[in-house]
Amino acid sequence: MSGVLLWVVGPKGNAASLLNLEARASKKQRRPRLYPAGVRVVSVVSAISSSVVSPSRSSVERVYEVVLKQAALVREQRQEEALDVKKPEEAEGLTGGDLLNEAYERCGEVCAEYAKTFYLGTLLMTPERRKAVWAIYVWCRRTDELVDGPNAAHITPKALDRWDKRLNDLFEGRPYDMYDAALADTVSKFPVDIQPFKDMIEGMRLDLRKSRYMNFDELYLYCYYVAGTVGLMSVPVMGIAPESKASTESVYNAALALGIANQLTNILRDVGEDARRGRIYLPQDELARAGLSEEDIFRGKVTDKWRAFMKEQIKRARKFFDEAEKGVVELNAKSRWPVMASLLLYKQILDSIEVNDYNNFTKRAYVGKAKKLLSLPVAYGRALVGPSTD
């Protein structure tokens, strides 16, 4: 149950499968595959990070090592930009020209269909950043639908292994279709590393074999896999403001916090829906301390114990949102508004759970159109706040 966002935009919410987007994206001439020649490949860290697979460390420590590796890539890019280091120009025609432009256009169509508010915000970005964000969004959505879409019942671990191999090919400049080609081009232009993408696939593997989480440490790692990874993917594209004095690591930590906050919000919103699928994404030890059991979840009755438990869960999610907001102001000026708007909108889902008297068993918390519209100028005002300069 991924809550994938580009910092904040979730791909859930439409039953139409995106695994075969090539067949339905537009009425233009279909091309089953797109292999733009000359796609450059950036160097990446190890495909399987030792910091993630080591069982002797807490989830926070393991994830933080991944954060440090991603931050190092962006820090190197910022140093090159400060020194005005010129990248070698590509020979004309090596990127597939019109075909690649069409690939990006189709990614934009998907983003516009499934994440309307965020899509409008991306229009404020530079064309290069905007297209890159669209490409990452489509890959994340397609990955999420492997285990959360209409064909989820037929997905096996081997299918995820094939998707993983396809990712490797993509990063090596061998895309399978137009959407892959757009992402292959993106990772050749920005210091985007393969590790967060692989970790997201690992989150999908968890969904196939695990339906209970004993404590928050386990849940935190799951939230990183399925949502925190998106923040790490998108920071290099969103860009950090040149005048920002914040450390690259702190910006990455904020992006990670936003992914965790979003996924915790998804979990709290979807308790009833997940229970009907036999899944409980709440820490088992915290449920027990609150005097609650799995039977209480499946029964779906709001009690004083449930209200008290939910208050604590919402409080924790809000802390992650607060931590995330500190990093949004450090982003490139043209990236701040869409991220801030999405953050505020998603955070309001927690308010809706409270309005529903914590009944997330039979009532779905959502933010109405009026509140969404009112949030946009607020987000714009906050986005105008410049980054730290000392």
mmCIF file of C-alpha atoms in Angstrom:
data_model
loop_
_atom_site.group_PDB
_atom_site.id
_atom_site.type_symbol
_atom_site.label_atom_id
_atom_site.label_comp_id
_atom_site.label_asym_id
_atom_site.label_seq_id
_atom_site.Cartn_x
_atom_site.Cartn_y
_atom_site.Cartn_z
ATOM 1 C CA MET A 1 0.000 0.000 0.000
ATOM 2 C CA SER A 2 2.447 2.559 -1.184
ATOM 3 C CA GLY A 3 1.862 6.241 -0.693
ATOM 4 C CA VAL A 4 4.300 7.255 -3.317
ATOM 5 C CA LEU A 5 4.817 10.990 -3.744
ATOM 6 C CA LEU A 6 7.289 13.191 -5.420
ATOM 7 C CA TRP A 7 7.928 14.620 -2.040
ATOM 8 C CA VAL A 8 4.152 14.396 -1.619
ATOM 9 C CA VAL A 9 2.010 13.131 -4.477
ATOM 10 C CA GLY A 10 0.453 9.697 -4.009
ATOM 11 C CA PRO A 11 -0.182 7.371 -6.947
ATOM 12 C CA LYS A 12 -3.079 5.506 -5.378
ATOM 13 C CA GLY A 13 -6.654 6.128 -6.297
ATOM 14 C CA ASN A 14 -7.437 4.832 -9.784
ATOM 15 C CA ALA A 15 -8.104 1.233 -10.661
ATOM 16 C CA ALA A 16 -6.811 1.501 -14.199
ATOM 17 C CA SER A 17 -3.522 -0.325 -14.501
ATOM 18 C CA LEU A 18 -0.490 1.687 -15.491
ATOM 19 C CA LEU A 19 1.686 -1.311 -16.212
ATOM 20 C CA ASN A 20 0.579 -1.199 -19.824
ATOM 21 C CA LEU A 21 0.412 2.545 -20.261
ATOM 22 C CA GLU A 22 2.081 2.256 -23.635
ATOM 23 C CA ALA A 23 -1.061 0.727 -25.056
ATOM 24 C CA ARG A 24 -3.443 3.406 -23.872
ATOM 25 C CA ALA A 25 -1.550 6.631 -23.396
ATOM 26 C CA SER A 26 -2.544 8.371 -26.611
ATOM 27 C CA LYS A 27 -3.879 7.881 -30.090
ATOM 28 C CA LYS A 28 -0.536 8.692 -31.646
ATOM 29 C CA GLN A 29 1.323 6.034 -33.589
ATOM 30 C CA ARG A 30 2.258 3.281 -31.177
ATOM 31 C CA ARG A 31 5.875 2.321 -30.747
ATOM 32 C CA PRO A 32 6.293 -0.800 -28.625
ATOM 33 C CA ARG A 33 9.786 0.223 -27.531
ATOM 34 C CA LEU A 34 11.923 3.285 -27.514
ATOM 35 C CA TYR A 35 15.691 2.999 -27.424
ATOM 36 C CA PRO A 36 17.166 6.483 -27.683
ATOM 37 C CA ALA A 37 20.776 6.145 -28.706
ATOM 38 C CA GLY A 38 23.507 7.669 -26.602
ATOM 39 C CA VAL A 39 21.713 7.694 -23.251
ATOM 40 C CA ARG A 40 24.433 8.467 -20.718
ATOM 41 C CA VAL A 41 24.704 6.553 -17.460
ATOM 42 C CA VAL A 42 25.592 8.126 -14.147
ATOM 43 C CA SER A 43 27.693 6.195 -11.658
ATOM 44 C CA VAL A 44 25.636 4.635 -8.897
ATOM 45 C CA VAL A 45 26.197 3.133 -5.502
ATOM 46 C CA SER A 46 25.936 -0.585 -4.869
ATOM 47 C CA ALA A 47 22.640 -2.097 -5.974
ATOM 48 C CA ILE A 48 22.127 -3.619 -2.554
ATOM 49 C CA SER A 49 23.170 -1.203 0.165
ATOM 50 C CA SER A 50 24.823 -2.922 3.096
ATOM 51 C CA SER A 51 23.286 -0.306 5.347
ATOM 52 C CA VAL A 52 19.799 -1.511 4.444
ATOM 53 C CA VAL A 53 20.334 -5.254 4.607
ATOM 54 C CA SER A 54 22.272 -5.330 7.890
ATOM 55 C CA PRO A 55 19.944 -6.674 10.593
ATOM 56 C CA SER A 56 22.090 -5.453 13.499
ATOM 57 C CA ARG A 57 21.219 -1.769 13.116
ATOM 58 C CA SER A 58 17.983 0.087 13.729
ATOM 59 C CA SER A 59 15.904 1.016 10.706
ATOM 60 C CA VAL A 60 16.644 4.702 11.240
ATOM 61 C CA GLU A 61 20.402 4.056 11.199
ATOM 62 C CA ARG A 62 20.196 1.824 8.144
ATOM 63 C CA VAL A 63 18.126 4.297 6.167
ATOM 64 C CA TYR A 64 20.312 7.227 7.218
ATOM 65 C CA GLU A 65 23.340 5.632 5.575
ATOM 66 C CA VAL A 66 21.393 5.530 2.310
ATOM 67 C CA VAL A 67 20.505 9.202 2.828
ATOM 68 C CA LEU A 68 24.185 10.089 3.249
ATOM 69 C CA LYS A 69 25.094 8.362 -0.012
ATOM 70 C CA GLN A 70 22.357 10.165 -1.937
ATOM 71 C CA ALA A 71 23.308 13.512 -0.391
ATOM 72 C CA ALA A 72 26.920 13.035 -1.439
ATOM 73 C CA LEU A 73 25.889 12.815 -5.092
ATOM 74 C CA VAL A 74 23.949 16.074 -4.949
ATOM 75 C CA ARG A 75 26.648 17.815 -2.924
ATOM 76 C CA GLU A 76 29.127 16.978 -5.679
ATOM 77 C CA GLN A 77 26.760 18.399 -8.285
ATOM 78 C CA ARG A 78 26.318 21.641 -6.331
ATOM 79 C CA GLN A 79 30.082 22.043 -6.043
ATOM 80 C CA GLU A 80 30.431 21.627 -9.808
ATOM 81 C CA GLU A 81 27.720 24.214 -10.400
ATOM 82 C CA ALA A 82 29.421 26.644 -8.018
ATOM 83 C CA LEU A 83 32.651 26.232 -9.979
ATOM 84 C CA ASP A 84 30.714 26.531 -13.251
ATOM 85 C CA VAL A 85 32.003 23.167 -14.472
ATOM 86 C CA LYS A 86 30.662 22.550 -17.966
ATOM 87 C CA LYS A 87 29.299 19.116 -18.784
ATOM 88 C CA PRO A 88 30.217 17.673 -22.176
ATOM 89 C CA GLU A 89 27.574 18.384 -24.773
ATOM 90 C CA GLU A 90 25.793 15.511 -26.466
ATOM 91 C CA ALA A 91 25.995 15.115 -30.198
ATOM 92 C CA GLU A 92 22.815 16.169 -31.931
ATOM 93 C CA GLY A 93 20.338 13.368 -32.435
ATOM 94 C CA LEU A 94 21.761 10.969 -29.826
ATOM 95 C CA THR A 95 18.793 11.333 -27.448
ATOM 96 C CA GLY A 96 16.098 10.155 -29.819
ATOM 97 C CA GLY A 97 14.806 13.657 -30.556
ATOM 98 C CA ASP A 98 11.067 13.704 -31.190
ATOM 99 C CA LEU A 99 10.597 10.220 -29.736
ATOM 100 C CA LEU A 100 12.051 11.253 -26.405
ATOM 101 C CA ASN A 101 9.949 14.423 -26.333
ATOM 102 C CA GLU A 102 6.859 12.292 -26.925
ATOM 103 C CA ALA A 103 7.893 9.992 -24.068
ATOM 104 C CA TYR A 104 8.075 12.944 -21.685
ATOM 105 C CA GLU A 105 4.748 14.286 -22.949
ATOM 106 C CA ARG A 106 3.067 10.991 -22.158
ATOM 107 C CA CYS A 107 4.575 11.004 -18.675
ATOM 108 C CA GLY A 108 3.100 14.474 -18.221
ATOM 109 C CA GLU A 109 -0.315 13.201 -19.315
ATOM 110 C CA VAL A 110 -0.193 10.492 -16.653
ATOM 111 C CA CYS A 111 0.816 12.980 -13.960
ATOM 112 C CA ALA A 112 -1.978 15.340 -15.037
ATOM 113 C CA GLU A 113 -4.542 12.530 -14.848
ATOM 114 C CA TYR A 114 -3.602 11.053 -11.494
ATOM 115 C CA ALA A 115 -2.056 13.992 -9.592
ATOM 116 C CA LYS A 116 -3.816 17.095 -10.882
ATOM 117 C CA THR A 117 -2.802 19.567 -8.184
ATOM 118 C CA PHE A 118 0.828 18.540 -8.221
ATOM 119 C CA TYR A 119 0.880 18.550 -12.013
ATOM 120 C CA LEU A 120 -0.196 22.194 -12.068
ATOM 121 C CA GLY A 121 2.601 22.975 -9.653
ATOM 122 C CA THR A 122 5.174 21.276 -11.859
ATOM 123 C CA LEU A 123 4.305 23.743 -14.614
ATOM 124 C CA LEU A 124 6.102 26.379 -12.535
ATOM 125 C CA MET A 125 9.353 24.423 -12.764
ATOM 126 C CA THR A 126 11.910 24.735 -15.513
ATOM 127 C CA PRO A 127 11.074 22.462 -18.473
ATOM 128 C CA GLU A 128 13.959 20.110 -17.733
ATOM 129 C CA ARG A 129 13.035 19.684 -14.063
ATOM 130 C CA ARG A 130 9.341 19.377 -14.891
ATOM 131 C CA LYS A 131 9.874 16.553 -17.368
ATOM 132 C CA ALA A 132 12.204 14.723 -15.001
ATOM 133 C CA VAL A 133 9.626 14.869 -12.203
ATOM 134 C CA TRP A 134 6.997 13.442 -14.533
ATOM 135 C CA ALA A 135 9.289 10.559 -15.510
ATOM 136 C CA ILE A 136 10.014 9.637 -11.885
ATOM 137 C CA TYR A 137 6.321 9.881 -10.994
ATOM 138 C CA VAL A 138 5.317 7.442 -13.737
ATOM 139 C CA TRP A 139 7.931 4.874 -12.742
ATOM 140 C CA CYS A 140 6.842 5.055 -9.092
ATOM 141 C CA ARG A 141 3.201 4.707 -10.010
ATOM 142 C CA ARG A 142 3.805 1.721 -12.239
ATOM 143 C CA THR A 143 5.883 0.098 -9.494
ATOM 144 C CA ASP A 144 3.183 0.731 -6.898
ATOM 145 C CA GLU A 145 0.504 -0.823 -9.088
ATOM 146 C CA LEU A 146 2.444 -4.059 -9.300
ATOM 147 C CA VAL A 147 1.160 -4.929 -5.818
ATOM 148 C CA ASP A 148 -1.650 -2.406 -5.382
ATOM 149 C CA GLY A 149 -3.322 -2.332 -8.794
ATOM 150 C CA PRO A 150 -5.985 -4.430 -10.527
ATOM 151 C CA ASN A 151 -3.484 -7.185 -11.416
ATOM 152 C CA ALA A 152 -1.952 -7.359 -7.947
ATOM 153 C CA ALA A 153 -3.357 -10.838 -7.254
ATOM 154 C CA HIS A 154 -1.233 -12.239 -10.079
ATOM 155 C CA ILE A 155 2.058 -10.595 -9.088
ATOM 156 C CA THR A 156 4.756 -12.958 -7.792
ATOM 157 C CA PRO A 157 8.259 -12.405 -6.402
ATOM 158 C CA LYS A 158 9.626 -13.433 -9.813
ATOM 159 C CA ALA A 159 7.617 -10.649 -11.440
ATOM 160 C CA LEU A 160 9.280 -8.169 -9.092
ATOM 161 C CA ASP A 161 12.656 -9.684 -9.911
ATOM 162 C CA ARG A 162 11.958 -9.029 -13.579
ATOM 163 C CA TRP A 163 10.954 -5.447 -12.760
ATOM 164 C CA ASP A 164 14.217 -5.081 -10.831
ATOM 165 C CA LYS A 165 16.224 -6.320 -13.822
ATOM 166 C CA ARG A 166 14.319 -3.941 -16.042
ATOM 167 C CA LEU A 167 15.349 -1.115 -13.697
ATOM 168 C CA ASN A 168 19.004 -2.132 -14.037
ATOM 169 C CA ASP A 169 18.669 -2.085 -17.809
ATOM 170 C CA LEU A 170 17.021 1.320 -17.666
ATOM 171 C CA PHE A 171 19.884 2.814 -15.663
ATOM 172 C CA GLU A 172 22.339 1.308 -18.137
ATOM 173 C CA GLY A 173 20.594 3.056 -21.017
ATOM 174 C CA ARG A 174 18.465 0.135 -22.242
ATOM 175 C CA PRO A 175 14.835 1.212 -21.700
ATOM 176 C CA TYR A 176 12.007 -1.188 -22.495
ATOM 177 C CA ASP A 177 9.373 1.352 -23.507
ATOM 178 C CA MET A 178 8.731 5.069 -23.818
ATOM 179 C CA TYR A 179 8.206 5.652 -20.112
ATOM 180 C CA ASP A 180 11.434 3.875 -19.271
ATOM 181 C CA ALA A 181 13.184 5.952 -21.921
ATOM 182 C CA ALA A 182 12.065 9.186 -20.264
ATOM 183 C CA LEU A 183 13.467 8.025 -16.921
ATOM 184 C CA ALA A 184 16.679 6.764 -18.542
ATOM 185 C CA ASP A 185 17.169 10.224 -19.992
ATOM 186 C CA THR A 186 16.404 11.817 -16.610
ATOM 187 C CA VAL A 187 18.985 9.772 -14.709
ATOM 188 C CA SER A 188 21.552 10.678 -17.334
ATOM 189 C CA LYS A 189 21.004 14.393 -16.661
ATOM 190 C CA PHE A 190 20.588 14.505 -12.875
ATOM 191 C CA PRO A 191 22.566 12.818 -10.048
ATOM 192 C CA VAL A 192 19.736 10.350 -9.449
ATOM 193 C CA ASP A 193 20.954 7.102 -7.904
ATOM 194 C CA ILE A 194 19.484 3.645 -8.460
ATOM 195 C CA GLN A 195 19.381 2.665 -4.760
ATOM 196 C CA PRO A 196 16.090 4.379 -3.801
ATOM 197 C CA PHE A 197 14.431 2.812 -6.844
ATOM 198 C CA LYS A 198 15.637 -0.635 -5.829
ATOM 199 C CA ASP A 199 14.527 -0.020 -2.274
ATOM 200 C CA MET A 200 11.032 0.835 -3.491
ATOM 201 C CA ILE A 201 10.873 -2.518 -5.254
ATOM 202 C CA GLU A 202 11.959 -4.101 -1.966
ATOM 203 C CA GLY A 203 8.941 -2.427 -0.370
ATOM 204 C CA MET A 204 6.728 -4.136 -2.932
ATOM 205 C CA ARG A 205 8.337 -7.452 -1.991
ATOM 206 C CA LEU A 206 7.459 -6.766 1.634
ATOM 207 C CA ASP A 207 3.816 -6.291 0.666
ATOM 208 C CA LEU A 208 3.812 -9.747 -0.901
ATOM 209 C CA ARG A 209 5.104 -11.538 2.177
ATOM 210 C CA LYS A 210 4.341 -9.371 5.204
ATOM 211 C CA SER A 211 1.019 -8.102 6.575
ATOM 212 C CA ARG A 212 1.970 -7.298 10.187
ATOM 213 C CA TYR A 213 4.599 -5.015 11.745
ATOM 214 C CA MET A 214 5.710 -5.787 15.271
ATOM 215 C CA ASN A 215 6.955 -2.307 16.163
ATOM 216 C CA PHE A 216 7.572 1.133 14.720
ATOM 217 C CA ASP A 217 11.133 0.258 13.785
ATOM 218 C CA GLU A 218 9.786 -2.332 11.323
ATOM 219 C CA LEU A 219 7.087 0.027 10.112
ATOM 220 C CA TYR A 220 9.573 2.862 9.620
ATOM 221 C CA LEU A 221 11.662 0.741 7.277
ATOM 222 C CA TYR A 222 8.555 -0.205 5.300
ATOM 223 C CA CYS A 223 7.530 3.458 5.051
ATOM 224 C CA TYR A 224 11.007 4.311 3.811
ATOM 225 C CA TYR A 225 10.859 1.608 1.158
ATOM 226 C CA VAL A 226 7.492 2.554 -0.308
ATOM 227 C CA ALA A 227 7.435 6.345 0.198
ATOM 228 C CA GLY A 228 10.588 7.786 1.743
ATOM 229 C CA THR A 229 12.501 6.576 -1.294
ATOM 230 C CA VAL A 230 10.582 8.981 -3.520
ATOM 231 C CA GLY A 231 11.963 11.962 -1.659
ATOM 232 C CA LEU A 232 15.490 10.681 -2.239
ATOM 233 C CA MET A 233 14.732 10.180 -5.928
ATOM 234 C CA SER A 234 13.311 13.645 -6.423
ATOM 235 C CA VAL A 235 15.666 15.957 -4.478
ATOM 236 C CA PRO A 236 18.308 15.934 -7.240
ATOM 237 C CA VAL A 237 15.617 16.995 -9.713
ATOM 238 C CA MET A 238 13.829 19.508 -7.495
ATOM 239 C CA GLY A 239 17.166 21.096 -6.739
ATOM 240 C CA ILE A 240 18.456 22.893 -3.665
ATOM 241 C CA ALA A 241 18.447 26.698 -3.739
ATOM 242 C CA PRO A 242 21.937 28.005 -4.604
ATOM 243 C CA GLU A 243 21.752 30.456 -1.709
ATOM 244 C CA SER A 244 20.795 27.792 0.845
ATOM 245 C CA LYS A 245 23.259 27.299 3.680
ATOM 246 C CA ALA A 246 21.543 24.143 4.898
ATOM 247 C CA SER A 247 23.541 20.942 4.616
ATOM 248 C CA THR A 248 22.615 18.630 1.765
ATOM 249 C CA GLU A 249 22.044 15.872 4.328
ATOM 250 C CA SER A 250 19.448 17.977 6.187
ATOM 251 C CA VAL A 251 17.483 18.566 2.979
ATOM 252 C CA TYR A 252 17.529 14.861 2.219
ATOM 253 C CA ASN A 253 16.408 14.103 5.772
ATOM 254 C CA ALA A 254 13.459 16.452 5.272
ATOM 255 C CA ALA A 255 12.546 14.716 2.011
ATOM 256 C CA LEU A 256 12.725 11.381 3.791
ATOM 257 C CA ALA A 257 10.568 12.713 6.642
ATOM 258 C CA LEU A 258 7.909 13.809 4.185
ATOM 259 C CA GLY A 259 7.775 10.370 2.621
ATOM 260 C CA ILE A 260 7.426 8.784 6.053
ATOM 261 C CA ALA A 261 4.713 11.288 7.018
ATOM 262 C CA ASN A 262 2.774 10.614 3.839
ATOM 263 C CA GLN A 263 2.872 6.868 4.278
ATOM 264 C CA LEU A 264 1.894 7.057 7.945
ATOM 265 C CA THR A 265 -1.042 9.214 6.836
ATOM 266 C CA ASN A 266 -2.018 6.632 4.224
ATOM 267 C CA ILE A 267 -1.893 3.926 6.878
ATOM 268 C CA LEU A 268 -4.060 5.865 9.334
ATOM 269 C CA ARG A 269 -6.552 6.796 6.616
ATOM 270 C CA ASP A 270 -6.858 3.239 5.279
ATOM 271 C CA VAL A 271 -7.090 1.157 8.468
ATOM 272 C CA GLY A 272 -10.515 -0.257 7.586
ATOM 273 C CA GLU A 273 -9.695 -0.839 3.936
ATOM 274 C CA ASP A 274 -6.456 -2.633 4.796
ATOM 275 C CA ALA A 275 -8.164 -4.738 7.479
ATOM 276 C CA ARG A 276 -10.650 -5.988 4.915
ATOM 277 C CA ARG A 277 -7.655 -7.206 2.922
ATOM 278 C CA GLY A 278 -6.252 -8.940 6.003
ATOM 279 C CA ARG A 279 -3.542 -6.340 6.531
ATOM 280 C CA ILE A 280 -2.653 -4.319 9.621
ATOM 281 C CA TYR A 281 0.015 -1.664 9.178
ATOM 282 C CA LEU A 282 -0.081 -0.473 12.790
ATOM 283 C CA PRO A 283 2.712 -1.324 15.275
ATOM 284 C CA GLN A 284 1.587 -4.437 17.124
ATOM 285 C CA ASP A 285 3.393 -3.554 20.347
ATOM 286 C CA GLU A 286 1.750 -0.124 20.474
ATOM 287 C CA LEU A 287 -1.667 -1.649 19.888
ATOM 288 C CA ALA A 288 -1.067 -4.013 22.785
ATOM 289 C CA ARG A 289 0.026 -1.199 25.102
ATOM 290 C CA ALA A 290 -3.180 0.636 24.224
ATOM 291 C CA GLY A 291 -5.214 -2.428 25.209
ATOM 292 C CA LEU A 292 -6.165 -3.197 21.603
ATOM 293 C CA SER A 293 -5.894 -6.390 19.567
ATOM 294 C CA GLU A 294 -6.222 -7.502 15.969
ATOM 295 C CA GLU A 295 -9.784 -8.503 16.727
ATOM 296 C CA ASP A 296 -10.557 -4.886 17.635
ATOM 297 C CA ILE A 297 -9.243 -3.781 14.256
ATOM 298 C CA PHE A 298 -11.281 -6.350 12.356
ATOM 299 C CA ARG A 299 -14.355 -5.539 14.449
ATOM 300 C CA GLY A 300 -13.999 -1.917 13.420
ATOM 301 C CA LYS A 301 -15.640 -0.247 16.381
ATOM 302 C CA VAL A 302 -14.509 3.194 17.564
ATOM 303 C CA THR A 303 -13.895 3.112 21.318
ATOM 304 C CA ASP A 304 -12.157 5.388 23.809
ATOM 305 C CA LYS A 305 -9.104 3.122 23.626
ATOM 306 C CA TRP A 306 -9.067 3.465 19.840
ATOM 307 C CA ARG A 307 -9.396 7.253 20.024
ATOM 308 C CA ALA A 308 -6.498 7.484 22.464
ATOM 309 C CA PHE A 309 -4.383 5.218 20.275
ATOM 310 C CA MET A 310 -5.168 7.203 17.135
ATOM 311 C CA LYS A 311 -4.328 10.511 18.795
ATOM 312 C CA GLU A 312 -0.803 9.259 19.435
ATOM 313 C CA GLN A 313 -0.415 7.920 15.891
ATOM 314 C CA ILE A 314 -1.585 11.222 14.385
ATOM 315 C CA LYS A 315 0.738 13.163 16.694
ATOM 316 C CA ARG A 316 3.714 11.184 15.401
ATOM 317 C CA ALA A 317 2.741 11.682 11.757
ATOM 318 C CA ARG A 318 2.463 15.433 12.293
ATOM 319 C CA LYS A 319 5.954 15.536 13.756
ATOM 320 C CA PHE A 320 7.287 14.049 10.526
ATOM 321 C CA PHE A 321 5.359 16.638 8.510
ATOM 322 C CA ASP A 322 6.830 19.421 10.659
ATOM 323 C CA GLU A 323 10.335 18.091 10.099
ATOM 324 C CA ALA A 324 9.695 17.856 6.372
ATOM 325 C CA GLU A 325 8.479 21.440 6.078
ATOM 326 C CA LYS A 326 11.855 22.702 7.297
ATOM 327 C CA GLY A 327 13.444 21.255 4.186
ATOM 328 C CA VAL A 328 10.925 22.499 1.623
ATOM 329 C CA VAL A 329 12.100 26.106 2.000
ATOM 330 C CA GLU A 330 15.628 24.991 1.104
ATOM 331 C CA LEU A 331 14.563 23.776 -2.333
ATOM 332 C CA ASN A 332 15.017 25.609 -5.594
ATOM 333 C CA ALA A 333 12.527 28.515 -5.685
ATOM 334 C CA LYS A 334 10.516 27.079 -8.584
ATOM 335 C CA SER A 335 10.160 23.719 -6.853
ATOM 336 C CA ARG A 336 8.935 24.945 -3.469
ATOM 337 C CA TRP A 337 5.329 25.770 -4.227
ATOM 338 C CA PRO A 338 4.143 22.413 -5.626
ATOM 339 C CA VAL A 339 5.904 20.552 -2.828
ATOM 340 C CA MET A 340 4.555 22.837 -0.099
ATOM 341 C CA ALA A 341 1.023 22.697 -1.532
ATOM 342 C CA SER A 342 1.055 18.927 -1.629
ATOM 343 C CA LEU A 343 2.463 18.743 1.907
ATOM 344 C CA LEU A 344 -0.283 20.946 3.341
ATOM 345 C CA LEU A 345 -3.015 19.099 1.464
ATOM 346 C CA TYR A 346 -1.849 15.694 2.595
ATOM 347 C CA LYS A 347 -1.387 16.835 6.162
ATOM 348 C CA GLN A 348 -5.048 17.861 6.254
ATOM 349 C CA ILE A 349 -6.067 14.227 5.872
ATOM 350 C CA LEU A 350 -5.064 13.835 9.515
ATOM 351 C CA ASP A 351 -7.454 16.664 10.406
ATOM 352 C CA SER A 352 -10.208 14.828 8.537
ATOM 353 C CA ILE A 353 -9.609 11.668 10.567
ATOM 354 C CA GLU A 354 -10.155 13.724 13.714
ATOM 355 C CA VAL A 355 -13.301 15.298 12.267
ATOM 356 C CA ASN A 356 -14.588 11.777 11.618
ATOM 357 C CA ASP A 357 -14.119 11.028 15.332
ATOM 358 C CA TYR A 358 -11.255 8.663 14.465
ATOM 359 C CA ASN A 359 -13.550 6.362 12.520
ATOM 360 C CA ASN A 360 -11.141 5.175 9.876
ATOM 361 C CA PHE A 361 -12.884 1.809 9.750
ATOM 362 C CA THR A 362 -15.906 2.792 7.673
ATOM 363 C CA LYS A 363 -15.270 6.463 6.837
ATOM 364 C CA ARG A 364 -12.563 7.565 4.427
ATOM 365 C CA ALA A 365 -10.861 10.810 5.395
ATOM 366 C CA TYR A 366 -10.330 13.203 2.522
ATOM 367 C CA VAL A 367 -9.777 16.881 1.809
ATOM 368 C CA GLY A 368 -12.620 18.582 -0.043
ATOM 369 C CA LYS A 369 -12.131 20.778 -3.096
ATOM 370 C CA ALA A 370 -12.880 23.980 -1.174
ATOM 371 C CA LYS A 371 -10.174 23.243 1.390
ATOM 372 C CA LYS A 372 -7.761 22.335 -1.373
ATOM 373 C CA LEU A 373 -8.318 25.661 -3.088
ATOM 374 C CA LEU A 374 -7.896 27.563 0.169
ATOM 375 C CA SER A 375 -4.638 25.740 0.835
ATOM 376 C CA LEU A 376 -2.982 26.802 -2.400
ATOM 377 C CA PRO A 377 -2.414 30.497 -1.535
ATOM 378 C CA VAL A 378 -1.264 29.491 1.944
ATOM 379 C CA ALA A 379 1.262 27.135 0.402
ATOM 380 C CA TYR A 380 2.371 29.823 -2.022
ATOM 381 C CA GLY A 381 2.962 32.250 0.834
ATOM 382 C CA ARG A 382 5.042 29.723 2.758
ATOM 383 C CA ALA A 383 6.980 28.826 -0.383
ATOM 384 C CA LEU A 384 8.033 32.484 -0.711
ATOM 385 C CA VAL A 385 10.035 32.132 2.499
ATOM 386 C CA GLY A 386 13.620 31.876 1.388
ATOM 387 C CA PRO A 387 16.114 29.247 2.476
ATOM 388 C CA SER A 388 18.413 29.596 5.459
ATOM 389 C CA THR A 389 21.381 31.846 4.734
ATOM 390 C CA ASP A 390 23.368 31.392 7.917
#
